[in-house]
Amino acid sequence: MKRLIFPLFYFLAIAIPFILTSFNVFSGGMAFWYDPARDMLSAWNNLSKLTLIGSTSGIPGIFYGPYWVWWLSFTEIFSKDPRFVLFLSTALPYLIVFPFVLYKASKLFDKVTSFLLWLLFSFTFQGYMTALWNPNLAPLLFLCVIYFLVNSYQYKGKKKYIKIFIAGILTGLAFNIHISFTSGFLIGTLVFLIFNPDNFPFNKKAKNIFKTLLSFISGFVIVFWPFVIFEFRHGFEQSKVFLNAISKQGDVVGIHGLSKPEIIMSFFQSFAKLLSVSQDVGATIFIFSVIVLTVLYLRKKINFSHLQVQLIFLLSGIVICVMGIYLSAKNPIWGYHFTGMEVVFLLFLGILISKIPPLKIILFIWVVILAYLQISGAVSGMFLSPLRIDTLIAKEYVVSQILTDAKNKPYTVFAYNTAIYMYDYSYLFRWMGKKDFSYDPGGIKNEGSVYLILPQNKKSVLDDFVHYKTPNDLYKTTKTWTIPNGTVILKRNPIQVRKI
């Protein structure tokens, strides 16, 4: 019977997240807004002209690296459909690499625990797999970095340094797509490599420490060749901004983010989200678990393997360094800056379960409940109109209505957006209508019929937008559509002036 039960469990652990994620992606329910549309446009343009930078970061004048845009460009070779781009660039890497890495970590936890951790993560953080945003891919990279670093301490010599070199490359890639969390993650990793328990006594291990740091830093630095080329071509402007930010201790943005107490609670919120419980319950469970593990260890009721000690030391260093930076930073800290912390908690949970076996049964029951809720939610979603919320499919419907009405006649489109730019509709018209509208409304000249896309907003604001783009003395409304989610499409045609 066991020969059948465990293979069936492993199969379901892969199949259920794959089916649920694929359904959520290909149903068109993804949010297609400013950031993903901007990045997809950049990726499309990158196919004809290589870019060396990505989107803007939280510090004005400093850009993310180009790797996210390059990765999207690769997927857009196969299809420009945002669904396929999302599936190939984000969902599929998670569905394949994440459970595989946990499975390979068999010397840290048993295989059943590894797959339970994967199911827990896939059910509670499925948003990372079904939303197109560069920080969402970072947790996958963090998991891989932690695996390579901890796993490297099984080996000596060349094999060890190759794994650490790969960890450096992956950390560099993570830094290029998610600067905030990776900054603390990087420092925590360096602390781990320098002050690792295996490095004592220092005077006898200095050569090994040097080789370890050289391997990691070489991998990290090599990723930044696009940055170096870009800086060389543009007078090292980003470097100047970066040095200025350091001189001011990060105080370069004149807005306020989370307060110190909110930062601490956001830390616990990551653990609470992982367990799908409230913030207070999550904080209580985490603190209690740390105390229990510590007491059991001090009373010699449990012991940790060499690799588990390495993992605990690494996770602790990451937490201390990330929180140290966030609590001392003068620049604003936002909720998304904690993207990646859930991987730390996930691996901590794995250690906890491996030392207290009854918790595995509790986690299994909880995962079954989450699976039921996920499946029932997906089934219920099949009967809801996708046009009632602001999703990709709703915006595609808006575009298709305009394309059907305009036919082959000249037309212009403006979409109201509080952020001014209309990356989303610029991409969709370029893909669906072969019409290359600028994402900047200021760069578009009226031609033929003018279609105005008006989301739900204050009527006075929308009226001002309509009158600004199509003055009443020059245009008149000839047709109106209302989409179930509240979006209104106005067709405004030029007023024909009769000659006397």
PDB file of N, CA, C and O in Angstrom, residues 397 401-402 405-406 451 479-483 486-491:
ATOM      1  N   TYR A 397     -11.495  42.785 -23.807  1.00  0.00           N
ATOM      2  CA  TYR A 397     -12.855  42.984 -24.307  1.00  0.00           C
ATOM      3  C   TYR A 397     -13.058  44.425 -24.764  1.00  0.00           C
ATOM      4  O   TYR A 397     -13.658  44.668 -25.816  1.00  0.00           O
ATOM      5  N   GLN A 401     -13.921  45.562 -28.632  1.00  0.00           N
ATOM      6  CA  GLN A 401     -15.090  46.379 -28.971  1.00  0.00           C
ATOM      7  C   GLN A 401     -14.687  47.560 -29.856  1.00  0.00           C
ATOM      8  O   GLN A 401     -15.364  47.883 -30.841  1.00  0.00           O
ATOM      9  N   ILE A 402     -13.588  48.184 -29.504  1.00  0.00           N
ATOM     10  CA  ILE A 402     -13.117  49.335 -30.283  1.00  0.00           C
ATOM     11  C   ILE A 402     -12.652  48.890 -31.668  1.00  0.00           C
ATOM     12  O   ILE A 402     -12.972  49.530 -32.678  1.00  0.00           O
ATOM     13  N   ASP A 405     -15.622  48.139 -33.886  1.00  0.00           N
ATOM     14  CA  ASP A 405     -16.343  49.343 -34.300  1.00  0.00           C
ATOM     15  C   ASP A 405     -15.521  50.168 -35.294  1.00  0.00           C
ATOM     16  O   ASP A 405     -16.066  50.697 -36.263  1.00  0.00           O
ATOM     17  N   ALA A 406     -14.233  50.270 -35.075  1.00  0.00           N
ATOM     18  CA  ALA A 406     -13.389  51.113 -35.922  1.00  0.00           C
ATOM     19  C   ALA A 406     -13.157  50.499 -37.292  1.00  0.00           C
ATOM     20  O   ALA A 406     -12.967  51.203 -38.282  1.00  0.00           O
ATOM     21  N   TYR A 451     -11.629  57.280 -29.438  1.00  0.00           N
ATOM     22  CA  TYR A 451     -12.253  56.430 -28.414  1.00  0.00           C
ATOM     23  C   TYR A 451     -11.615  56.751 -27.071  1.00  0.00           C
ATOM     24  O   TYR A 451     -10.393  56.689 -26.915  1.00  0.00           O
ATOM     25  N   LYS A 479     -21.335  57.315 -29.805  1.00  0.00           N
ATOM     26  CA  LYS A 479     -21.616  55.951 -29.325  1.00  0.00           C
ATOM     27  C   LYS A 479     -21.021  55.789 -27.935  1.00  0.00           C
ATOM     28  O   LYS A 479     -19.978  56.369 -27.618  1.00  0.00           O
ATOM     29  N   THR A 480     -21.703  54.994 -27.112  1.00  0.00           N
ATOM     30  CA  THR A 480     -21.241  54.739 -25.748  1.00  0.00           C
ATOM     31  C   THR A 480     -21.398  53.265 -25.395  1.00  0.00           C
ATOM     32  O   THR A 480     -22.425  52.666 -25.714  1.00  0.00           O
ATOM     33  N   TRP A 481     -20.360  52.686 -24.788  1.00  0.00           N
ATOM     34  CA  TRP A 481     -20.438  51.320 -24.255  1.00  0.00           C
ATOM     35  C   TRP A 481     -20.160  51.366 -22.754  1.00  0.00           C
ATOM     36  O   TRP A 481     -19.328  52.142 -22.298  1.00  0.00           O
ATOM     37  N   THR A 482     -20.817  50.510 -22.027  1.00  0.00           N
ATOM     38  CA  THR A 482     -20.514  50.354 -20.600  1.00  0.00           C
ATOM     39  C   THR A 482     -20.202  48.888 -20.325  1.00  0.00           C
ATOM     40  O   THR A 482     -21.012  48.014 -20.593  1.00  0.00           O
ATOM     41  N   ILE A 483     -18.994  48.633 -19.798  1.00  0.00           N
ATOM     42  CA  ILE A 483     -18.557  47.280 -19.478  1.00  0.00           C
ATOM     43  C   ILE A 483     -19.030  46.939 -18.064  1.00  0.00           C
ATOM     44  O   ILE A 483     -19.121  47.832 -17.204  1.00  0.00           O
ATOM     45  N   GLY A 486     -17.701  48.560 -14.920  1.00  0.00           N
ATOM     46  CA  GLY A 486     -17.859  49.996 -14.755  1.00  0.00           C
ATOM     47  C   GLY A 486     -17.111  50.840 -15.764  1.00  0.00           C
ATOM     48  O   GLY A 486     -17.309  52.065 -15.832  1.00  0.00           O
ATOM     49  N   THR A 487     -16.260  50.229 -16.568  1.00  0.00           N
ATOM     50  CA  THR A 487     -15.520  50.968 -17.589  1.00  0.00           C
ATOM     51  C   THR A 487     -16.467  51.457 -18.674  1.00  0.00           C
ATOM     52  O   THR A 487     -17.340  50.727 -19.135  1.00  0.00           O
ATOM     53  N   VAL A 488     -16.283  52.708 -19.075  1.00  0.00           N
ATOM     54  CA  VAL A 488     -17.117  53.312 -20.115  1.00  0.00           C
ATOM     55  C   VAL A 488     -16.241  53.651 -21.323  1.00  0.00           C
ATOM     56  O   VAL A 488     -15.131  54.169 -21.168  1.00  0.00           O
ATOM     57  N   ILE A 489     -16.756  53.338 -22.511  1.00  0.00           N
ATOM     58  CA  ILE A 489     -16.057  53.699 -23.746  1.00  0.00           C
ATOM     59  C   ILE A 489     -16.907  54.733 -24.472  1.00  0.00           C
ATOM     60  O   ILE A 489     -18.084  54.495 -24.749  1.00  0.00           O
ATOM     61  N   LEU A 490     -16.295  55.876 -24.742  1.00  0.00           N
ATOM     62  CA  LEU A 490     -16.972  56.917 -25.521  1.00  0.00           C
ATOM     63  C   LEU A 490     -16.359  56.991 -26.908  1.00  0.00           C
ATOM     64  O   LEU A 490     -15.136  57.022 -27.044  1.00  0.00           O
ATOM     65  N   LYS A 491     -17.211  56.995 -27.907  1.00  0.00           N
ATOM     66  CA  LYS A 491     -16.741  57.231 -29.269  1.00  0.00           C
ATOM     67  C   LYS A 491     -17.055  58.680 -29.613  1.00  0.00           C
ATOM     68  O   LYS A 491     -18.211  59.088 -29.649  1.00  0.00           O
TER      69      LYS A 491
END
